[in-house]
Amino acid sequence: MIQYVRRKLASALPAVPEVSIPISSLLQTPVGSVLLLRFRFGTALMAGVITTSLVSPESIPSQVLITVSVAVCTDRSGLVLFRVRRLR
């Protein structure tokens, strides 16, 4: 029954085009520059732990350093800034 309703709705709605924004190489302006910055949270965490361990080595045990190193290797979260500047 659900499939029947979905087919009825799909046939009543207009078809979605493959590409919503047509890309034509004639209409595009040349690329002036591309800027890509990637900031990973794990890198900031590791930098903080290393700085703390250098300032006071007895404050952070070696197990914490090993755990943070493993977490940094597996963590892929972060911020990405991607900017494309086109010529006029």
Short mmCIF file of C-alpha atoms in Angstrom, two decimals, residues 20-77:
data_model
loop_
_atom_site.label_atom_id
_atom_site.label_comp_id
_atom_site.label_asym_id
_atom_site.label_seq_id
_atom_site.Cartn_x
_atom_site.Cartn_y
_atom_site.Cartn_z
CA SER A 20 20.06 22.21 -10.85
CA ILE A 21 22.76 24.69 -11.89
CA PRO A 22 23.96 24.37 -15.47
CA ILE A 23 27.72 24.53 -15.70
CA SER A 24 29.07 25.95 -18.90
CA SER A 25 32.75 26.55 -19.37
CA LEU A 26 31.98 29.54 -21.58
CA LEU A 27 30.07 31.32 -18.80
CA GLN A 28 32.60 30.70 -16.04
CA THR A 29 35.32 33.18 -15.25
CA PRO A 30 38.88 31.95 -14.70
CA VAL A 31 39.99 31.06 -11.20
CA GLY A 32 42.21 33.67 -9.56
CA SER A 33 43.14 31.80 -6.40
CA VAL A 34 42.06 28.93 -4.19
CA LEU A 35 42.47 28.93 -0.42
CA LEU A 36 42.00 25.76 1.63
CA LEU A 37 42.54 25.83 5.39
CA ARG A 38 41.97 22.75 7.53
CA PHE A 39 41.97 22.95 11.33
CA ARG A 40 41.68 19.65 13.16
CA PHE A 41 40.52 19.59 16.74
CA GLY A 42 42.84 16.69 17.52
CA THR A 43 45.84 18.76 16.47
CA ALA A 44 44.84 21.55 18.85
CA LEU A 45 44.38 19.01 21.65
CA MET A 46 47.78 17.45 20.99
CA ALA A 47 49.48 20.87 20.87
CA GLY A 48 47.94 21.74 24.23
CA VAL A 49 49.05 18.47 25.82
CA ILE A 50 52.59 18.80 24.44
CA THR A 51 52.85 22.40 25.65
CA THR A 52 51.62 21.40 29.09
CA SER A 53 54.04 18.49 29.27
CA LEU A 54 56.94 20.76 28.29
CA VAL A 55 56.05 23.39 30.88
CA SER A 56 55.58 20.93 33.75
CA PRO A 57 56.60 17.36 32.81
CA GLU A 58 55.40 15.79 36.04
CA SER A 59 51.80 17.03 35.61
CA ILE A 60 50.88 14.67 32.73
CA PRO A 61 51.55 10.93 33.03
CA SER A 62 52.85 8.98 30.03
CA GLN A 63 49.57 7.00 29.77
CA VAL A 64 47.70 10.23 29.07
CA LEU A 65 50.19 11.18 26.34
CA ILE A 66 49.78 7.76 24.68
CA THR A 67 45.98 7.95 24.91
CA VAL A 68 45.89 11.46 23.44
CA SER A 69 48.21 10.39 20.62
CA VAL A 70 45.89 7.50 19.71
CA ALA A 71 42.85 9.79 19.89
CA VAL A 72 44.52 12.35 17.63
CA CYS A 73 45.33 9.70 15.03
CA THR A 74 41.74 8.44 14.89
CA ASP A 75 39.93 11.79 15.20
CA ARG A 76 38.99 13.37 11.86
CA SER A 77 36.76 16.20 13.11
#
